[in-house]
Coordinates of C-alpha atoms and ligand atoms in Angstrom, one line a residue:
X1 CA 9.4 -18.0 10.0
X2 CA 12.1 -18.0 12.5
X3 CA 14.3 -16.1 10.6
X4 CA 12.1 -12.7 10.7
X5 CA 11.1 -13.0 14.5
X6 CA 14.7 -13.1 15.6
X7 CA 15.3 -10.5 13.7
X8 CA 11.9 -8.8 15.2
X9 CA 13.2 -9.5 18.6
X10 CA 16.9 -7.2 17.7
X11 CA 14.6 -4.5 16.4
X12 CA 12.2 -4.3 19.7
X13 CA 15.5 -4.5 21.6
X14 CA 17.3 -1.9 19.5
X15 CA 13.5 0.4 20.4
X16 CA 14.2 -0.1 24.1
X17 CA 16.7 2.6 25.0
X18 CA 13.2 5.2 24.5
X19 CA 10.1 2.6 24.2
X20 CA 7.6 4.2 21.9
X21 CA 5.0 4.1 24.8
X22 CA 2.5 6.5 23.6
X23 CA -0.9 4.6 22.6
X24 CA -2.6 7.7 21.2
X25 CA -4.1 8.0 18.4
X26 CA -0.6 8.2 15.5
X27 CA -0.1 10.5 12.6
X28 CA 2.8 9.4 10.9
X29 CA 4.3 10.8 7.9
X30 CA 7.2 9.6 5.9
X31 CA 9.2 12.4 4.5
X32 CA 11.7 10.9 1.6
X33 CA 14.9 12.2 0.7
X34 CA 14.3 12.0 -2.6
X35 CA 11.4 14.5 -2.6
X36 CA 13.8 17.0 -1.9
X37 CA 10.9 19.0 0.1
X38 CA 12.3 21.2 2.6
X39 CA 12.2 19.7 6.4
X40 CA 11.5 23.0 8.0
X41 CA 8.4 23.6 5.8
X42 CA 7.1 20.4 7.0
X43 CA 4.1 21.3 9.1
X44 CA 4.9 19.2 12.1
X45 CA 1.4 20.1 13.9
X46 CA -0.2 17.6 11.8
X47 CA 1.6 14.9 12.8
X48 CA 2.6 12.7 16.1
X49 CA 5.6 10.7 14.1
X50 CA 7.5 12.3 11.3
X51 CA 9.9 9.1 10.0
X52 CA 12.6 9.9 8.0
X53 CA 13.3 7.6 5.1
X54 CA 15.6 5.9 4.4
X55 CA 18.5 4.5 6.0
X56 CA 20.0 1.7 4.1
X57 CA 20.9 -2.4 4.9
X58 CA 24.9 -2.4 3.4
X59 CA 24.6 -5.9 1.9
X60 CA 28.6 -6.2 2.5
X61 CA 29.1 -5.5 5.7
X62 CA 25.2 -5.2 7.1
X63 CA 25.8 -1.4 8.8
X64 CA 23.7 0.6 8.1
X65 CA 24.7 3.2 5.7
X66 CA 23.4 6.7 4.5
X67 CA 23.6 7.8 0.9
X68 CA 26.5 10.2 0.9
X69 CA 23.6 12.6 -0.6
X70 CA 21.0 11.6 1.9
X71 CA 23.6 12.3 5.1
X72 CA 23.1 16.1 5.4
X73 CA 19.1 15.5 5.6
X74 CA 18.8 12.5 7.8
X75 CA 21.4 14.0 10.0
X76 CA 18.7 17.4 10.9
X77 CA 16.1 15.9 10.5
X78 CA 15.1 14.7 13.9
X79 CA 16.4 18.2 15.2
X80 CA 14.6 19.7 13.0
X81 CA 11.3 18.2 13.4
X82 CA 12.1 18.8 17.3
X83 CA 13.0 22.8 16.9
X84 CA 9.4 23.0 15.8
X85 CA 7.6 20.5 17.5
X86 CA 9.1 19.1 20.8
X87 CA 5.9 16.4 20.5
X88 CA 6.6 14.9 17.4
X89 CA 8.8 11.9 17.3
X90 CA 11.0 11.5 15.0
X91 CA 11.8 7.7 13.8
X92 CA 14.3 6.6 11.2
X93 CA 13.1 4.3 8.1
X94 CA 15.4 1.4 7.1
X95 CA 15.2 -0.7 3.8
X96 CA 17.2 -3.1 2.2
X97 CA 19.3 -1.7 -0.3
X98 CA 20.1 -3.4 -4.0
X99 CA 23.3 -2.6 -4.8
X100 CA 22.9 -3.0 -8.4
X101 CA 19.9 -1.5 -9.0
X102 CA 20.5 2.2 -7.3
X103 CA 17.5 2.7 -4.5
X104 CA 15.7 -0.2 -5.2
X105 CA 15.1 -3.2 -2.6
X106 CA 16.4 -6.5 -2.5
X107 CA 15.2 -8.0 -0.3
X108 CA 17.4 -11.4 0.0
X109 CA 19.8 -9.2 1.4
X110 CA 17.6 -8.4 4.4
X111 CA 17.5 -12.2 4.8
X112 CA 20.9 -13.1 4.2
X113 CA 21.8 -10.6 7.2
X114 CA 18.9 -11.5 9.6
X115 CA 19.7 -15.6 8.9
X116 CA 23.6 -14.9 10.1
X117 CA 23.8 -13.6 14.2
X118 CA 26.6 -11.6 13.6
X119 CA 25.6 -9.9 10.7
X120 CA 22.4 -9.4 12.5
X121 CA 24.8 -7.9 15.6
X122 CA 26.5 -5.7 13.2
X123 CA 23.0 -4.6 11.9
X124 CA 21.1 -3.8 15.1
X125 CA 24.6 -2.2 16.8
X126 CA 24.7 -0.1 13.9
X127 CA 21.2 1.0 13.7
X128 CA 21.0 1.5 17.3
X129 CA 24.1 3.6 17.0
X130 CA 23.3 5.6 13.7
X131 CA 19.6 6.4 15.4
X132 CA 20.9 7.7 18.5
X133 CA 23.7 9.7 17.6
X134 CA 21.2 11.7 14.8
X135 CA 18.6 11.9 17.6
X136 CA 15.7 9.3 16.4
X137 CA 13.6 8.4 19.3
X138 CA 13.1 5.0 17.0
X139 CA 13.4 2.7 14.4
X140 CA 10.8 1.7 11.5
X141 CA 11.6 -1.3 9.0
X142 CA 10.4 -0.9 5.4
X143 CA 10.3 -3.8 4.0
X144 CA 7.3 -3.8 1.6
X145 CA 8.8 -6.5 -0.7
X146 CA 9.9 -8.9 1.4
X147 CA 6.1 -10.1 1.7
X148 CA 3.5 -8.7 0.6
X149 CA 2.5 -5.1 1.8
X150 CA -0.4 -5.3 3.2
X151 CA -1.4 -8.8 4.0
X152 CA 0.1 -10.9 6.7
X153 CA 0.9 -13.8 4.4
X154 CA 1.4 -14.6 1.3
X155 CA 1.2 -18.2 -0.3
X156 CA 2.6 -20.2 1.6
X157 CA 4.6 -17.5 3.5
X158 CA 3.7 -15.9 6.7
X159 CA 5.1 -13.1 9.4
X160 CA 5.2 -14.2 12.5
X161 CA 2.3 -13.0 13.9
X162 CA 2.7 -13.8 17.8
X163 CA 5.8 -11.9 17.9
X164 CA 5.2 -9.2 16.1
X165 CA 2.5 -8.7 18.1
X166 CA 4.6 -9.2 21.6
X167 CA 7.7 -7.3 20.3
X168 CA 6.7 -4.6 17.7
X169 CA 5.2 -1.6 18.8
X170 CA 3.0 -1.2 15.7
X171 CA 2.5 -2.1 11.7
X172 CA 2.4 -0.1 9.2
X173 CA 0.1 -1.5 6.5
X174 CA 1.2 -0.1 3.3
X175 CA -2.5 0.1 1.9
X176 CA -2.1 1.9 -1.6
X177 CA -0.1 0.7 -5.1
X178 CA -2.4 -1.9 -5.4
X179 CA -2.2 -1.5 -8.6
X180 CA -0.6 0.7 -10.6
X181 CA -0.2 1.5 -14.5
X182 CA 2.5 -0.2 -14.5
X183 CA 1.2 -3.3 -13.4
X184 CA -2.4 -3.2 -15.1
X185 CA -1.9 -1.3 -18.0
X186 CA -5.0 -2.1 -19.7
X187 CA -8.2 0.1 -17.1
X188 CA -7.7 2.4 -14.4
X189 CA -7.7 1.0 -11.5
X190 CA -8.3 2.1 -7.6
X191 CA -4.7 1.6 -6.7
X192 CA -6.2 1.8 -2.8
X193 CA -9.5 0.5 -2.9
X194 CA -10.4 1.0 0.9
X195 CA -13.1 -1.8 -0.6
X196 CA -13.8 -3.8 -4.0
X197 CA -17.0 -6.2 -4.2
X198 CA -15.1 -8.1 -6.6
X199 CA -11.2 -8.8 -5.7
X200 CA -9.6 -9.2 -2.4
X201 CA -7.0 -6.8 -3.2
X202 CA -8.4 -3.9 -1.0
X203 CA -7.2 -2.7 2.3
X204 CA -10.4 -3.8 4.2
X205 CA -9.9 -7.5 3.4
X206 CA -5.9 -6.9 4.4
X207 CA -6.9 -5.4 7.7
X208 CA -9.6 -8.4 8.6
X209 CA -6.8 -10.7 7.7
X210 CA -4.0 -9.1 10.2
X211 CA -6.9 -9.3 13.0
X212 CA -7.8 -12.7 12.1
X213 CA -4.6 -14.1 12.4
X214 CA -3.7 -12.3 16.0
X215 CA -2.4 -8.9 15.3
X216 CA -4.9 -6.6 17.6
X217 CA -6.7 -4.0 15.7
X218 CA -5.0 -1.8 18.1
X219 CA -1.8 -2.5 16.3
X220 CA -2.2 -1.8 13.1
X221 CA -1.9 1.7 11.3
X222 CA -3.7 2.4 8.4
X223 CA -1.3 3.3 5.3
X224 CA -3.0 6.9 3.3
X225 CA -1.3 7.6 0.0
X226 CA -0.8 11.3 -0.6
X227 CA -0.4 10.4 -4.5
X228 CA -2.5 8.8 -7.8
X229 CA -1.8 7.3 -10.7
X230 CA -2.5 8.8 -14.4
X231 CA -3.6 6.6 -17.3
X232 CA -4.3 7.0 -21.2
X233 CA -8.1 6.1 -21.4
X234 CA -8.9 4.1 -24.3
X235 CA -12.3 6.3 -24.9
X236 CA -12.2 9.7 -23.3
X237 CA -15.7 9.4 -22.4
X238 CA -16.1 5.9 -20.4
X239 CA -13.8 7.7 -17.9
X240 CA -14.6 5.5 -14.4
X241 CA -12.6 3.4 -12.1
X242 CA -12.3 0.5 -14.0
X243 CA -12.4 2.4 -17.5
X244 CA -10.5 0.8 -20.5
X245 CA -6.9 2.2 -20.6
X246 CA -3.7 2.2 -23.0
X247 CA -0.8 2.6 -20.2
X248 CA 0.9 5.1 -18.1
X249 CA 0.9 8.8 -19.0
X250 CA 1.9 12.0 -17.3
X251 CA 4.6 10.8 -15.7
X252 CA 7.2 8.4 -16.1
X253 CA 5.8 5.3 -14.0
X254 CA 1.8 6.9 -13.9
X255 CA 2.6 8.6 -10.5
X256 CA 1.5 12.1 -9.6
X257 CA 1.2 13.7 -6.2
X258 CA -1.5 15.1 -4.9
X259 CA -0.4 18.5 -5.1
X260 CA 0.6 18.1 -9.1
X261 CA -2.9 16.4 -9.3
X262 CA -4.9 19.1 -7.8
X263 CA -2.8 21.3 -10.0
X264 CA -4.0 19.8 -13.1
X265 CA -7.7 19.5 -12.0
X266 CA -7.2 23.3 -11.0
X267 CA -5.9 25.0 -14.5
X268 CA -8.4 22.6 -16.6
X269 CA -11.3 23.6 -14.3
X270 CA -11.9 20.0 -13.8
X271 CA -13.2 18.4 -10.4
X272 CA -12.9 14.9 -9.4
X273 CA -15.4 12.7 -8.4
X274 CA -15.8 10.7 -5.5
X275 CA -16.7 6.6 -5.9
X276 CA -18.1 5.5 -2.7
X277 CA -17.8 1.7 -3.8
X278 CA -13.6 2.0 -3.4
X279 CA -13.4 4.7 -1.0
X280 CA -11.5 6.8 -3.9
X281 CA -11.8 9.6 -6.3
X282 CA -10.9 9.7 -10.1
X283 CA -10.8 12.5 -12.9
X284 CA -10.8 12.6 -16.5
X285 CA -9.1 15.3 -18.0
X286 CA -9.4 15.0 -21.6
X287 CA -8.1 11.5 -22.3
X288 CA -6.0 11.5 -19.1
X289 CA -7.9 9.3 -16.2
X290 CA -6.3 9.5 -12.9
X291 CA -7.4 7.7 -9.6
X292 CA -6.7 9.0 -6.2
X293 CA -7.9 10.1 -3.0
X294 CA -8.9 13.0 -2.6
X295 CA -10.1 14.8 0.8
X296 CA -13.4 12.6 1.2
X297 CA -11.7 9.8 0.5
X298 CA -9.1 10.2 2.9
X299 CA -11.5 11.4 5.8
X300 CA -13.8 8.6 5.2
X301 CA -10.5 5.7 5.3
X302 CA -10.0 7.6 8.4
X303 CA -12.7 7.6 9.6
X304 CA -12.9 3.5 9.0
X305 CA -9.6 3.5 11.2
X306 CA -11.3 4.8 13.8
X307 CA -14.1 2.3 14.0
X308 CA -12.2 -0.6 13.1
X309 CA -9.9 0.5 16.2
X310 CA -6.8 0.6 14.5
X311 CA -4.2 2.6 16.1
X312 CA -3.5 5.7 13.8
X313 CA -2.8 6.0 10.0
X314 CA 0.8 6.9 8.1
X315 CA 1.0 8.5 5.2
X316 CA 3.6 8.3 2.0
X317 CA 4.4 10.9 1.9
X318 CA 4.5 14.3 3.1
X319 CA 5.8 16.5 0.9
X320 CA 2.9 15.0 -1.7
X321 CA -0.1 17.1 0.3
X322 CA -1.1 20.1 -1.2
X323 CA -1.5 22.8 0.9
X324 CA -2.0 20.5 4.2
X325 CA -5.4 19.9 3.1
X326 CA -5.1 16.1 3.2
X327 CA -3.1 16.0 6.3
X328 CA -6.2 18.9 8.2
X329 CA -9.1 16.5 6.4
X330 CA -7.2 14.0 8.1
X331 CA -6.5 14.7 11.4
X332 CA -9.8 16.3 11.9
X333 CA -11.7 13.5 11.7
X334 CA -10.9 12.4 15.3
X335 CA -14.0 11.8 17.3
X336 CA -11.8 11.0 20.2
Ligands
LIG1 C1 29.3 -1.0 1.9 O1 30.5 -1.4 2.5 C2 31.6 -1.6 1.7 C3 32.8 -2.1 2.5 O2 33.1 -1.3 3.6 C4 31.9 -0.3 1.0 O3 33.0 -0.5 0.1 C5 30.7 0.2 0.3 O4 31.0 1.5 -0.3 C6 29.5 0.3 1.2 N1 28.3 0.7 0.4 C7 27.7 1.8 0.7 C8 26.5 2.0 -0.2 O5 28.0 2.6 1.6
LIG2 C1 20.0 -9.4 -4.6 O1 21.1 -9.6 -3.7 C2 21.7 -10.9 -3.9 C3 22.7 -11.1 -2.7 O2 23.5 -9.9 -2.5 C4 22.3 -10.9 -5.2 O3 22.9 -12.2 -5.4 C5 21.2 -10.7 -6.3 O4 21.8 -10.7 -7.6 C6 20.5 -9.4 -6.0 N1 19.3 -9.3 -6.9 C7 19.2 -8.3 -7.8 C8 17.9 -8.3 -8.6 O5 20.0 -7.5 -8.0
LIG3 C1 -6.4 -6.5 -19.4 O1 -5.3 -7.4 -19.7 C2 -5.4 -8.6 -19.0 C3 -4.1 -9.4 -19.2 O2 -3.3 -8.8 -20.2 C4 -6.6 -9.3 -19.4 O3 -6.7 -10.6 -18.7 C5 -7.8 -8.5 -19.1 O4 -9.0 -9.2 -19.6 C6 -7.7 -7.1 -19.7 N1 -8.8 -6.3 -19.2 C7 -9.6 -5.5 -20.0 C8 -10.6 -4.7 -19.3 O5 -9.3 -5.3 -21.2
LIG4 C1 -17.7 3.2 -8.5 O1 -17.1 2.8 -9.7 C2 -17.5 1.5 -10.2 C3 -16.7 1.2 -11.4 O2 -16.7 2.3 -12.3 C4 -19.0 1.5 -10.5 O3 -19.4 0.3 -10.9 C5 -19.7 1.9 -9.2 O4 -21.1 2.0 -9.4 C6 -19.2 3.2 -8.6 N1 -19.8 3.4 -7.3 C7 -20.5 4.5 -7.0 C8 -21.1 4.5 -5.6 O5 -20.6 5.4 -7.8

């Protein structure tokens, strides 16, 4: 797809005032707006690469544009992060923006601007420009919907391999929201399944698939979710991965961060178990069955990272951890 590599080739360009050269091993975390966690309580010794998120694609103009509410954050964020961590560096997130549907993405926008060269001037001038003048030290582009999320192709669409893999410093495989309650309403399910005997969808088979097709291992950055998802079980007592299920509960869309998780567990005295199979942890408390990872979990897709020779992990999102503990289980697991 020629259309994406051009526009692959304005982002490397737009990263070349301050190349990204570091080739340690990367803790990224997003940190969302939305979240409305306090930056300065981030603990920035967890992490090499704090990305702020998001910056958005105008789909009249292609600029990019801040949310008038977003502006104060994303504007001290990268200071921020610096005051307490000169190492860290900070990155700025863009997404396509749909207009008509508030935050959510739309992706033909992206396409209509990278298809055109002088929207696609107006887009990188204006990202390069926006980064600088808050103080990123470089530019991630969030785009889960415009393919799949963590698979290099889809049908009969493809990235670009070759030049992501000449011009792009690294991917970030968004390996979680596999499935979701709002998707598979019917079981729990292990939204990211590090492995599954019995489906492709699992972040393994993803990360084979980038390697097979050209992206080094050394390229690739394992996605960690800092959050679950909370179903209704159809009987309170067949309470497994896979257990029959009546919909969402808890919240809204089924989502719950880890902290709000561990909160549960903690007031119903309630602790989760681990399922070695997928690489994740799920509880039932009373007729509530929620799937996430837990501390093992996370240590153990760590440590598959690390033998798979990927380059680092990122995590969505910060302000989801509870108490640091998934960030520390995390980053200890380095055997350098
Ligand atoms: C996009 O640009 C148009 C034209 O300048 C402007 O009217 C609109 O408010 C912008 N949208 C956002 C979200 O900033
Ligand atoms: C996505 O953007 C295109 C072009 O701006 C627009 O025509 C389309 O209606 C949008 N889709 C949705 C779901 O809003
Ligand atoms: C869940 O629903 C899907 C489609 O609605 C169906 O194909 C599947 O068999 C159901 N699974 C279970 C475990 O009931
Ligand atoms: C993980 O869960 C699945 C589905 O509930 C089950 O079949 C499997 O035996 C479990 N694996 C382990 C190691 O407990």
């Amino acid at each position: 797809m020629s259309i994406l590599s051009l526009l692959l080739l304005f982002i490397i360009l737009s990263l070349q005032w301050k190349p990204l050269t570091s080739r340690t091993w990367i803790k990224a975390g997003y940190w969302y707006t939305g979240s409305e966690y306090p930056i300065p309580n981030i603990n920035t010794a967890l992490f090499t690469h704090l990305i702020c998120a998001f910056a958005y694609i105008n789909s009249s103009t292609h600029d990019l544009v801040l949310l008038t509410s977003d502006e104060p954050y994303v504007s001290m964020f990268a200071s921020t992060v610096k005051n307490s961590n000169p190492s860290v560096k900070p990155l700025l997130s863009i997404r396509p923006r749909n207009e008509y549907h508030g935050n959510d993405e739309n992706s033909s926008n992206f396409f209509i601007m990278a298809e055109n060269p002088a929207y696609r001037k107006s887009f990188v001038e204006s990202s390069i420009k926006m980064a600088r003048h808050y103080g990123f030290e470089g530019i991630d582009l969030y785009a889960t919907t415009l393919l799949s999320h963590y698979l290099p192709e889809l049908d009969s669409v493809s990235y670009p391999v070759d030049s992501v893999r000449k011009k792009i410093d690294w991917v970030h495989v968004r390996s979680y929201d596999y499935h979701t309650p709002m998707t598979i309403d019917n079981f729990t399910a292990a939204h990211a399944a590090l492995y599954d005997p019995s489906s492709p969808v699992n972040t393994d088979y993803g990360i084979n698939l980038w390697i097979k097709r050209g992206l080094p291992a050394s390229q690739l950055v394992l996605g960690l979710a800092y959050h679950g998802y909370a179903w209704t079980l159809a009987d309170p007592k067949n309470d497994g991965i896979g257990a029959p299920a009546k919909g969402m509960v808890i919240t809204k869309d089924g989502s719950m961060s880890y902290e709000y998780i561990k909160k549960y567990l903690r007031s119903y005295r309630v602790n989760s178990e681990y399922n070695s199979t997928y690489v994740m942890n799920y509880c039932a408390i009373g007729s509530f069955g929620i799937v996430f990872d837990d501390v093992e979990a996370i240590r153990n897709k760590v440590a598959y990272g690390k033998k798979k020779g990927l380059l680092g992990y990122s995590v969505w999102q910060v302000p989801n951890d509870d108490n640091w503990k998934l960030s520390i289980a995390a980053g200890k697991n380095l055997p350098q």
